[in-house]
Short mmCIF file of C-alpha atoms in Angstrom, two decimals:
data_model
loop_
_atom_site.label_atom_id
_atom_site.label_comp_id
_atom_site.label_asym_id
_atom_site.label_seq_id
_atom_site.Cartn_x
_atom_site.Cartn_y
_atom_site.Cartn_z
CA UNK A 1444 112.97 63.66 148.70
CA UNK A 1445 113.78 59.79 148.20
CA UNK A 1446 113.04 59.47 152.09
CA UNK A 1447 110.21 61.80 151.98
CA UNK A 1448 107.51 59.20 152.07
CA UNK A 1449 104.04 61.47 152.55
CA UNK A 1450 105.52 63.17 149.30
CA UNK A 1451 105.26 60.39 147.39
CA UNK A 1452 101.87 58.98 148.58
CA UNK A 1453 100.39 62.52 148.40
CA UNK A 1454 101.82 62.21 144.47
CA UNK A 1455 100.46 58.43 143.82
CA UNK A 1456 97.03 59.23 145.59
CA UNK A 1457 96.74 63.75 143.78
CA UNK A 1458 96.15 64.92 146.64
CA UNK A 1459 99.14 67.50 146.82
CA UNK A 1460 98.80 71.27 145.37
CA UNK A 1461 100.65 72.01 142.10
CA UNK A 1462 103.40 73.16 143.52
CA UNK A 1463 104.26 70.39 145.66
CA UNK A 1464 103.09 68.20 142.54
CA UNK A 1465 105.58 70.61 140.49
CA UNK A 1466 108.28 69.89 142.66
CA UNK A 1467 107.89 65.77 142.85
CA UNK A 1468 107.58 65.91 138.75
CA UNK A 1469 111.11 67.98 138.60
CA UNK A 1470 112.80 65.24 141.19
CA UNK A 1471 111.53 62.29 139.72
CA UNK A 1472 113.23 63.35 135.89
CA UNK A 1473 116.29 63.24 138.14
CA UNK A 1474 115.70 60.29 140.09
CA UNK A 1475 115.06 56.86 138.84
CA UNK A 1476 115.19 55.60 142.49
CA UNK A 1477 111.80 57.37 142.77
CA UNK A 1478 110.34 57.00 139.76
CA UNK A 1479 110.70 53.19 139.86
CA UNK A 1480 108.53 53.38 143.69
CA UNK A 1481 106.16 55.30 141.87
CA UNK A 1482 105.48 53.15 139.33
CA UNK A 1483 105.60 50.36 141.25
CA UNK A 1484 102.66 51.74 143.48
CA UNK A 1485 101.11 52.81 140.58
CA UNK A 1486 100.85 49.51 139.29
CA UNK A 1487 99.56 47.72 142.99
CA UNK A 1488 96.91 50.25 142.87
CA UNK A 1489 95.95 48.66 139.32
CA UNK A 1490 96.15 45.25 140.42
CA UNK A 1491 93.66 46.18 143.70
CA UNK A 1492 90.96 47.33 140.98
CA UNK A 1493 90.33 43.41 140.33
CA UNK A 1494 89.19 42.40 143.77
CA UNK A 1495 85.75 41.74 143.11
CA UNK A 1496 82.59 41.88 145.62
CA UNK A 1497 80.33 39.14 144.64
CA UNK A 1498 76.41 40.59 143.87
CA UNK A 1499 74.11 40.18 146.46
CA UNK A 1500 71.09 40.53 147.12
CA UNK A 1501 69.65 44.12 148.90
CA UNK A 1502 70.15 42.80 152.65
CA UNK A 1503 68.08 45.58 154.40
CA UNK A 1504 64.66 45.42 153.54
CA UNK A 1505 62.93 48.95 153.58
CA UNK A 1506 61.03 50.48 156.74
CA UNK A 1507 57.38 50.39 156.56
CA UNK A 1508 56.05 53.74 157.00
CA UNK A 1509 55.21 55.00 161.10
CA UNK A 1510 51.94 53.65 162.27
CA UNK A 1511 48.79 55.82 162.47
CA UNK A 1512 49.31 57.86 165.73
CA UNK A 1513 48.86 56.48 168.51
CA UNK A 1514 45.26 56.83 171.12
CA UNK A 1515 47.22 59.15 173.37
CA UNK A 1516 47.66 61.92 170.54
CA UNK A 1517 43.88 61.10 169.44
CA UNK A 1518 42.67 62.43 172.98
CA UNK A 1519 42.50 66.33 174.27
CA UNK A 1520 45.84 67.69 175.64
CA UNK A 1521 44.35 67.84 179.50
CA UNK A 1522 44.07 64.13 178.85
CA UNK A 1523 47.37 63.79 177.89
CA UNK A 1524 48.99 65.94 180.21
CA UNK A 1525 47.34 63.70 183.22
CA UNK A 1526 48.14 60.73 181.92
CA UNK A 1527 51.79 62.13 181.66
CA UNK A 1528 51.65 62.86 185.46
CA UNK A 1529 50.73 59.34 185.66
CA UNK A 1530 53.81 58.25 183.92
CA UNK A 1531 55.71 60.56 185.94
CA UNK A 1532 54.62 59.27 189.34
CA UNK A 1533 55.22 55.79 188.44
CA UNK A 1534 58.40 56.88 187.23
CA UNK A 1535 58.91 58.44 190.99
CA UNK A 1536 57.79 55.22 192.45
CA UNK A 1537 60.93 53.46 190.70
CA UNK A 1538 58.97 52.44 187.27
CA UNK A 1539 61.65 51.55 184.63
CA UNK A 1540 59.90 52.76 181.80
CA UNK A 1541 60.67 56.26 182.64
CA UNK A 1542 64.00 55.74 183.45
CA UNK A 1543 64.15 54.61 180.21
CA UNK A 1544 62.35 56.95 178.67
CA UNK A 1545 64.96 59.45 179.97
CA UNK A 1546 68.00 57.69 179.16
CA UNK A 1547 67.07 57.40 175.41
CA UNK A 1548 65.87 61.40 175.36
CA UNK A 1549 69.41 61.78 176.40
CA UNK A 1550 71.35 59.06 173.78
CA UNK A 1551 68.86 58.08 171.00
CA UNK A 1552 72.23 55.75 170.26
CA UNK A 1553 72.52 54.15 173.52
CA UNK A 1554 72.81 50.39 172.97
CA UNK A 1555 70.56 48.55 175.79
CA UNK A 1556 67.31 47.77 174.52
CA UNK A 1557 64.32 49.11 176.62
CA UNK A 1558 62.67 46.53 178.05
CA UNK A 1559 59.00 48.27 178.06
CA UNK A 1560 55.83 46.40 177.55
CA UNK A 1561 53.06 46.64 174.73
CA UNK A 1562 49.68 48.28 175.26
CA UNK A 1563 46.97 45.57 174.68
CA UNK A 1564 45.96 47.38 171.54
CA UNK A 1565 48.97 47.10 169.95
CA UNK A 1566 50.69 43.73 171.16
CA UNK A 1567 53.54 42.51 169.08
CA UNK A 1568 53.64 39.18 167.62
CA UNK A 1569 53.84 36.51 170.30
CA UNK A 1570 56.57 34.86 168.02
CA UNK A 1571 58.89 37.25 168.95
CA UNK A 1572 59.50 37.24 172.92
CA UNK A 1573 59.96 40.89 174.05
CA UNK A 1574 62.89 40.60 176.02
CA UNK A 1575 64.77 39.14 172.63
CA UNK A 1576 67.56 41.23 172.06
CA UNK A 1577 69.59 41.62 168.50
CA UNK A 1578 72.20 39.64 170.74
CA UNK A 1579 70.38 37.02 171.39
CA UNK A 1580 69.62 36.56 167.68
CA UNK A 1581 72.85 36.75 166.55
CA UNK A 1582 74.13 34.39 169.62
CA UNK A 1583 71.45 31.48 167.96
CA UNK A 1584 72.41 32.45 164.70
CA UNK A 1585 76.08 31.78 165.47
CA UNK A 1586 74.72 28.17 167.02
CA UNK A 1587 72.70 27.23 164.30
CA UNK A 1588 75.19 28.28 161.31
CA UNK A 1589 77.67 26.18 163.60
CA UNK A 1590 75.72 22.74 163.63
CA UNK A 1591 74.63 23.46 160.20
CA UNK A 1592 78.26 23.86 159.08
CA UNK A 1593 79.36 20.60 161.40
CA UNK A 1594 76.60 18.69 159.44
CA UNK A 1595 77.50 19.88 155.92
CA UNK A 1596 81.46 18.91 156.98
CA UNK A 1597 80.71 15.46 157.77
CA UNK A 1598 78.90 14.92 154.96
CA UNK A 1599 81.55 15.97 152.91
CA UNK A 1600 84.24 14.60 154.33
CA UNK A 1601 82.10 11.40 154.20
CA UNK A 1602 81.32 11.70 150.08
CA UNK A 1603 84.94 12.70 150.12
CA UNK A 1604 86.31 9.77 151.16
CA UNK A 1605 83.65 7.33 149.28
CA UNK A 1606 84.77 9.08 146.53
CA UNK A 1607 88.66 8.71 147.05
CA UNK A 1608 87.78 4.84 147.58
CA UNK A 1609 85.93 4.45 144.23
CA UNK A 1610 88.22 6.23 141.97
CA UNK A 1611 91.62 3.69 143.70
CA UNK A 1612 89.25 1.28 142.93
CA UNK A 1613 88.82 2.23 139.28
CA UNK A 1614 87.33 0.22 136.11
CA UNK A 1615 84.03 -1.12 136.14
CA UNK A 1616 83.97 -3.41 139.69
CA UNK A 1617 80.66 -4.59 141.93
CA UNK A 1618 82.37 -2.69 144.57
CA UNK A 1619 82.45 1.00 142.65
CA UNK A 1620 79.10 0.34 141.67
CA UNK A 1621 77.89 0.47 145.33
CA UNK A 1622 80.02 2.92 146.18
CA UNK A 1623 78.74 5.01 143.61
CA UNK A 1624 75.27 4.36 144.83
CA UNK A 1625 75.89 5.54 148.51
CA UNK A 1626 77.66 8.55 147.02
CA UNK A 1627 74.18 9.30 145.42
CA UNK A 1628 72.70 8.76 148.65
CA UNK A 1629 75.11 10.97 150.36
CA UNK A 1630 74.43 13.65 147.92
CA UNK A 1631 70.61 13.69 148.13
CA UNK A 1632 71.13 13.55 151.49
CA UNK A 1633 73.57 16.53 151.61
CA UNK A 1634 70.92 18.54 149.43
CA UNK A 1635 68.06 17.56 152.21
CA UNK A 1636 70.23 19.20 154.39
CA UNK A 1637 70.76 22.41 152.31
CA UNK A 1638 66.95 22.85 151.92
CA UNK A 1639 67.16 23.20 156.01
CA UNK A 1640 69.40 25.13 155.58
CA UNK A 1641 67.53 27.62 153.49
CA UNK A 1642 64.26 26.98 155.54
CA UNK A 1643 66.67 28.25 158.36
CA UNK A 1644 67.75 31.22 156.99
CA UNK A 1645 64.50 32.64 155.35
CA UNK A 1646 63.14 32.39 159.42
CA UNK A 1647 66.28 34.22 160.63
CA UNK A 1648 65.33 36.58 157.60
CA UNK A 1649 61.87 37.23 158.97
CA UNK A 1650 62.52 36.76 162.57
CA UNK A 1651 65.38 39.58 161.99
CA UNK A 1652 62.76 42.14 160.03
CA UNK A 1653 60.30 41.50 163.07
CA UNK A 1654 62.23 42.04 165.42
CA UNK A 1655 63.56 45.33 163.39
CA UNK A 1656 59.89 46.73 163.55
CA UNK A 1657 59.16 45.53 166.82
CA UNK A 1658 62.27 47.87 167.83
CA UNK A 1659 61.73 50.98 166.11
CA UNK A 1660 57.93 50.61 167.60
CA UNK A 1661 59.58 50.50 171.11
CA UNK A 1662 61.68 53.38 170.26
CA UNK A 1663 59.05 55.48 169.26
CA UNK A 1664 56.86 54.92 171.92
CA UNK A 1665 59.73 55.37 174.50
CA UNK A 1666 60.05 58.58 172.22
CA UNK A 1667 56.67 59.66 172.58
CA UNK A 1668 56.85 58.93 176.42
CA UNK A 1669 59.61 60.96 176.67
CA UNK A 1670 57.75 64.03 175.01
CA UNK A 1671 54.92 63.83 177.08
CA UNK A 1672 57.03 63.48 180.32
CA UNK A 1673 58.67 66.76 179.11
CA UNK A 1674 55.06 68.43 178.26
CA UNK A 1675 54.41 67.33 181.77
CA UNK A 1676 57.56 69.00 183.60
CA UNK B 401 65.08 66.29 142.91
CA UNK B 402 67.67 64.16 144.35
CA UNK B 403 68.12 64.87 147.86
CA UNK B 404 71.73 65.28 149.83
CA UNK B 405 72.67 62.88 152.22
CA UNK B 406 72.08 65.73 154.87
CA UNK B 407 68.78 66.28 153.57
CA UNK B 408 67.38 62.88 153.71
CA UNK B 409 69.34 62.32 157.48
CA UNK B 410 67.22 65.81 158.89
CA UNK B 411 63.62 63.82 157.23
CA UNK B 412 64.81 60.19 158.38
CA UNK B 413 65.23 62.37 161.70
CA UNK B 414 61.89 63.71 161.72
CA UNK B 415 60.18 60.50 161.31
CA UNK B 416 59.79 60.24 157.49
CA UNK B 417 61.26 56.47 157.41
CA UNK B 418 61.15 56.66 153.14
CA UNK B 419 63.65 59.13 153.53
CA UNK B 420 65.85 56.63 155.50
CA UNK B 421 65.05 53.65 152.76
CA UNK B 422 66.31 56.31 150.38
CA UNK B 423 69.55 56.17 152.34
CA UNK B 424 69.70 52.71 152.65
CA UNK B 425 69.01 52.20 148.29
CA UNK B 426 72.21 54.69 148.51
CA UNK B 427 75.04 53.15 150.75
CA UNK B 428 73.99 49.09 150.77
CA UNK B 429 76.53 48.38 148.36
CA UNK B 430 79.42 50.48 149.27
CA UNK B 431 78.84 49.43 153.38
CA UNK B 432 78.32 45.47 151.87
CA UNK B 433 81.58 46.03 149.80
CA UNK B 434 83.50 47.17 152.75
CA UNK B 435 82.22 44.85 155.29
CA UNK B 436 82.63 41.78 152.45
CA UNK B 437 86.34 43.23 152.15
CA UNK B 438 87.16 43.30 155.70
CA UNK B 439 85.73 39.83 156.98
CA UNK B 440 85.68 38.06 153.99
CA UNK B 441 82.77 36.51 154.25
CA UNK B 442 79.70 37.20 152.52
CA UNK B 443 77.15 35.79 155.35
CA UNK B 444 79.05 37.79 157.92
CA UNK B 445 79.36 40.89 155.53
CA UNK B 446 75.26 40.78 155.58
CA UNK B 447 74.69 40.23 159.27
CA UNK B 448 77.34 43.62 159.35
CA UNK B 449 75.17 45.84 156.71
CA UNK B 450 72.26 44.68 158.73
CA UNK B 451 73.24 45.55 162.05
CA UNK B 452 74.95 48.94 160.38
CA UNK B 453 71.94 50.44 159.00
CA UNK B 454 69.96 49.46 162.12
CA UNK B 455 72.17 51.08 164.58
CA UNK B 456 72.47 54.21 162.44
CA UNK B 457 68.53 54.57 162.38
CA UNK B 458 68.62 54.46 165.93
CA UNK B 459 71.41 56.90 166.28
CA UNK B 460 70.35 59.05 163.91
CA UNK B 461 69.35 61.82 166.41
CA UNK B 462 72.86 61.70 167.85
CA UNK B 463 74.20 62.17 164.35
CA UNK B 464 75.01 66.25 164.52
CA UNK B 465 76.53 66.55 161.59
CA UNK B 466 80.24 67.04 162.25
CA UNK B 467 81.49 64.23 159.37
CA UNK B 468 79.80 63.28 156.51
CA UNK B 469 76.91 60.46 156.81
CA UNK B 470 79.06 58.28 154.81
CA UNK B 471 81.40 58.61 157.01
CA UNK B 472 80.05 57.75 160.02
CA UNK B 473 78.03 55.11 158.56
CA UNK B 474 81.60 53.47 157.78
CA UNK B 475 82.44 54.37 161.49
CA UNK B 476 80.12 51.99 162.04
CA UNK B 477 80.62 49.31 159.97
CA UNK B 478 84.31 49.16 160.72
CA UNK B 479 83.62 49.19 164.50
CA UNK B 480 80.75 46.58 164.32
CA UNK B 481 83.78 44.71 161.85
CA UNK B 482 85.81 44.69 164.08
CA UNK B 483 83.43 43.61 166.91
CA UNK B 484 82.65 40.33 164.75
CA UNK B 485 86.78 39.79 164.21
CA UNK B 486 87.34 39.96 167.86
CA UNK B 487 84.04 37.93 168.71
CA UNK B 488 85.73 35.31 166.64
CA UNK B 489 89.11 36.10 167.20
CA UNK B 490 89.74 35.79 163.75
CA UNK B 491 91.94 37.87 160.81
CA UNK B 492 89.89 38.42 157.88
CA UNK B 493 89.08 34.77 155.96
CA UNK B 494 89.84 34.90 152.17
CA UNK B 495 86.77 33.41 150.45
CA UNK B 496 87.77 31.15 147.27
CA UNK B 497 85.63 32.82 144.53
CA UNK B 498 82.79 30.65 142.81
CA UNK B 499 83.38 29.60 139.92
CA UNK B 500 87.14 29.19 138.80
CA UNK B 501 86.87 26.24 136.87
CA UNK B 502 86.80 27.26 133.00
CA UNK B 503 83.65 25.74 132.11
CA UNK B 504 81.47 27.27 135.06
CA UNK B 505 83.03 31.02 133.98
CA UNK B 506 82.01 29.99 130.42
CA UNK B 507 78.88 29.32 131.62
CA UNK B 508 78.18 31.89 133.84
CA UNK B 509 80.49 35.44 132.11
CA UNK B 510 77.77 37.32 130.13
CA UNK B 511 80.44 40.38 129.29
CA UNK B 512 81.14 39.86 125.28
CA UNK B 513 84.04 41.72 125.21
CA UNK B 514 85.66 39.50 127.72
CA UNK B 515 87.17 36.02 126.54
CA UNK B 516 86.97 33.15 129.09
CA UNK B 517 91.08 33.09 129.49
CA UNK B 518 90.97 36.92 130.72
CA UNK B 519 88.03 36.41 132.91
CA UNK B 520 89.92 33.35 134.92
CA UNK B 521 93.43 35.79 135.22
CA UNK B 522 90.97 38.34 136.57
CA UNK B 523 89.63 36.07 139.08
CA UNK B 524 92.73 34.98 140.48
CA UNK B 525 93.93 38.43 140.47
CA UNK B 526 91.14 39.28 142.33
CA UNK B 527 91.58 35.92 145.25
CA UNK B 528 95.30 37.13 145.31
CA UNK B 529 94.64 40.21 145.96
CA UNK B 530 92.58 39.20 148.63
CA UNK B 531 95.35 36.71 150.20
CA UNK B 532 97.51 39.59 150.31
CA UNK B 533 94.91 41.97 151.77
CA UNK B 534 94.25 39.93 154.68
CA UNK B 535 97.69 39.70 155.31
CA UNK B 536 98.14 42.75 156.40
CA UNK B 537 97.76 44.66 159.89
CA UNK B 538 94.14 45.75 160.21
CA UNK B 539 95.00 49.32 160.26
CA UNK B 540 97.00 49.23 157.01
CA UNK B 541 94.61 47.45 155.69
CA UNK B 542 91.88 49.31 156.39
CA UNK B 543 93.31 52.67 155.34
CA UNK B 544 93.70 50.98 151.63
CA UNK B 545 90.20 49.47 151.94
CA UNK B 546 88.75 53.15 152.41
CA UNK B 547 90.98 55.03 150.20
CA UNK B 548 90.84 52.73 147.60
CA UNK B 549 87.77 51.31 147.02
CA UNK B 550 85.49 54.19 148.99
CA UNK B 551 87.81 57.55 147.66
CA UNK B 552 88.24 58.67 150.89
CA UNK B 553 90.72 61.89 151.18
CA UNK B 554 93.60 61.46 153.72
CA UNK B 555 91.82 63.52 156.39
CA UNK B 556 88.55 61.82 156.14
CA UNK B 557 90.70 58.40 156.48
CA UNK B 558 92.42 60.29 159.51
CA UNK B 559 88.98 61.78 161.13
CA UNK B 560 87.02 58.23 161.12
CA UNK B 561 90.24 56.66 162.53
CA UNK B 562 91.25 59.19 165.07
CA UNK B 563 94.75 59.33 164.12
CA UNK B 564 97.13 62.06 162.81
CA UNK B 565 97.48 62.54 158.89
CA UNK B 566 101.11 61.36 158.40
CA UNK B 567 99.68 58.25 160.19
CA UNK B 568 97.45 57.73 157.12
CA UNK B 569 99.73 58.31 154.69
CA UNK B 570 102.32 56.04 156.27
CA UNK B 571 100.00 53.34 156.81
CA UNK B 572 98.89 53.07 153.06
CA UNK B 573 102.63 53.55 151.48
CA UNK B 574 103.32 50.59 154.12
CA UNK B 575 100.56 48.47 153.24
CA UNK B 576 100.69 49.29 149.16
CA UNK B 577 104.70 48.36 149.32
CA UNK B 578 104.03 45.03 151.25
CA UNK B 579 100.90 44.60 148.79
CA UNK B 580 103.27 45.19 145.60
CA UNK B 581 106.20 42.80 147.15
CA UNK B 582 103.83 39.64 147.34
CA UNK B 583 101.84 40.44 144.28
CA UNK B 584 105.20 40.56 142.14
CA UNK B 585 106.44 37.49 144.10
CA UNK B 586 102.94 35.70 142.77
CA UNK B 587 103.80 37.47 139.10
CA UNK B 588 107.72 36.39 139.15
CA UNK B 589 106.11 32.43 140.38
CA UNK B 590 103.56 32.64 137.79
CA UNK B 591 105.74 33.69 135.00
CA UNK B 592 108.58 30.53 136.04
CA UNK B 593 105.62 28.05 136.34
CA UNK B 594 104.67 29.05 133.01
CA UNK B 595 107.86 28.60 131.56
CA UNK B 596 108.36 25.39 133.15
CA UNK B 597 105.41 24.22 131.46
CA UNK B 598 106.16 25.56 127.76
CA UNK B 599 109.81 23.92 128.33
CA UNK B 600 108.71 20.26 129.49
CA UNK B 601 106.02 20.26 126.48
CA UNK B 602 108.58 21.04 124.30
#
């Protein structure tokens, strides 16, 4: 059993019956081989109990509920049904609304994001181009966190050094004194910097939630297209 | 009435968006925990969670049922994990924790029944631990990280991964026996230091 490695992990982790449990229990009053590994791995599984996740704050913030329906489902069903032939002959004519109004009836998970257009009574906010993809975001958010993190370096590397320079200079000399006075200046202007920082990532925050809504809009309307295409057929 | 995960995935489905906020209020943490533990980073872990919930609302039709939700939520997260890894071609970073000098943890530990001494061992515990984690090969490492901290059973671990059971099992007695050679290593060093110390002062 000493090679019989599932055994033991089965043992460690309780997930074998009672008999297999049973027959572990019996080897390991033999064994001291075994019962050494399985207190070892006993005692890892302790010490993995004090990795910590640091609090945080809720990072999803909830969905506002759907938006009242739409003019299409205010109007008669003859209505509707025309205006789905409409959809459908634009769709013949090469429109890519419908062919992506098909594609996501087929794979609600499919990744590209539709590049449809808003009606004029519900336009989306003109911060937020369209065509803006969750790629895109993350693409400036990776440049931005980049320069921001290149700016906070140098700065520290800077007070770092000014630092280094007063303390070999030590006891009370003209020259600390300054130093110590462009260290302050380092530091307030290390803490403008943060505030940028934060200004920066409480837009990313709201550009992000934005551009959440502005999706799941686009998905249910390609959703809704997709229905009436299929009342249509 | 609390609702089953099932339950609240069929109303998310047909359009009731509190039911998928109620899903959300349910598996943040655990998907934060294991995205934290697998990059490292808490701004990264967030940009993960984010992404996570927002691709599972939009897959959520596609979602049939065959695993748990839990399960493929952390599908998700470990794909879109390692999407971010290989993006930066990166191994997992190992974040110092805040707050290891003495008088912050003083300042900042609120738990009475733990002293300031216990707190700090727990800390660096917790940063060794975390050293040695991202140490190992991603898939050992990420059969621990879901058996461990999400109580995943050994064919869950094998379903999400798409590999045989014995693969599992092998992966985490590998991992946990590499894990318990380098913490005992950091014990055994710990433990000289230590006596080093008490010696020279005496």
């Amino acid at each position: 059993m000493c090679d019989e490695r599932d055994r033991l992990i089965e043992f460690v982790y309780d997930e074998c019956d009672a008999g297999e449990r049973k027959l572990v229990e019996t080897h390991l009053e033999s064994c001291p081989e075994c019962r050494r590994e399985i207190a070892g791995l006993k005692r890892v599984r302790q010490d993995l109990l004090a990795w910590d996740v640091p609090s945080h704050e809720p990072v999803w913030r909830p969905l506002a509920q759907t938006a009242p329906p739409a003019w299409w489902q205010q109007v008669p069903a003859w209505a509707m049904a025309a205006a789905a032939g409409v959809m459908l002959i634009a769709g013949a004519a090469g429109g890519a609304v419908t062919t992506f109004a098909a594609r996501a009836a087929a794979d609600p998970a499919a990744e590209p994001m539709p590049q449809a257009s808003a009606t004029p009574e519900q336009a989306l906010p003109a911060a937020v181009p369209v065509g803006l993809t969750a790629e895109d975001l993350s693409a400036a958010e990776r440049r931005w966190l980049a320069r921001m993190r290149a700016e906070f370096g140098a700065v520290d590397q800077r007070i770092r050094l000014v630092s280094a320079q007063a303390v070999s200079h030590g006891g009370v000399d003209p020259a600390v004194t300054t130093l110590v006075q462009q260290v302050n200046e380092l530091r307030t202007m290390s803490e403008d910097q943060l505030k940028l920082f934060l200004e920066f990532h409480n837009e990313r925050e709201s550009i992000r939630q934005r551009d959440n809504q502005r999706f799941l809009e686009l998905e249910r309307r390609i959703a809704d297209l997709a229905s009436m295409i299929q009342v249509a057929r | 009435m609390t609702l089953t995960d099932e339950e609240l995935v069929a109303r998310a489905t047909a359009g009731d968006t509190e039911s998928f906020n109620q899903l959300v209020v349910r598996w943040e943490r655990p998907i934060y925990a294991l995205a934290y533990r697998t990059l490292g980073r808490e701004e990264d872990a967030r940009d993960v969670v984010q992404e996570a919930f927002l691709r599972a609302y939009r897959g959520l039709r596609g979602f049939k049922g065959e695993a748990k939700f839990s399960s493929w939520l952390y599908r998700i997260t470990l794909n879109l994990c390692r999407d971010a890894m290989r993006r930066e071609r990166r191994a997992p970073l190992v974040q110092v924790p805040e707050g290891t000098d003495p008088m912050e943890l003083a300042d900042s530990h609120v738990a009475p029944t733990e002293s300031v001494e216990d707190l700090v061992a727990r800390r660096e515990m917790s940063a060794a631990v975390s050293r040695a984690m991202a140490e190992l090969p991603e898939e050992q490492r990420t059969a621990i990280l879901l058996k461990e901290y999400h109580g995943l059973t050994f064919q869950e671990i094998a379903d999400m991964l798409g590999c045989p059971l014995s693969t599992v099992k092998t992966r985490l007695y590998q991992g946990l026996s590499v894990l318990r050679r380098r913490l005992e290593r950091r014990q055994a060093e710990e433990a000289s230091l230590r006596r080093a110390t008490w010696e020279s002062s005496t």
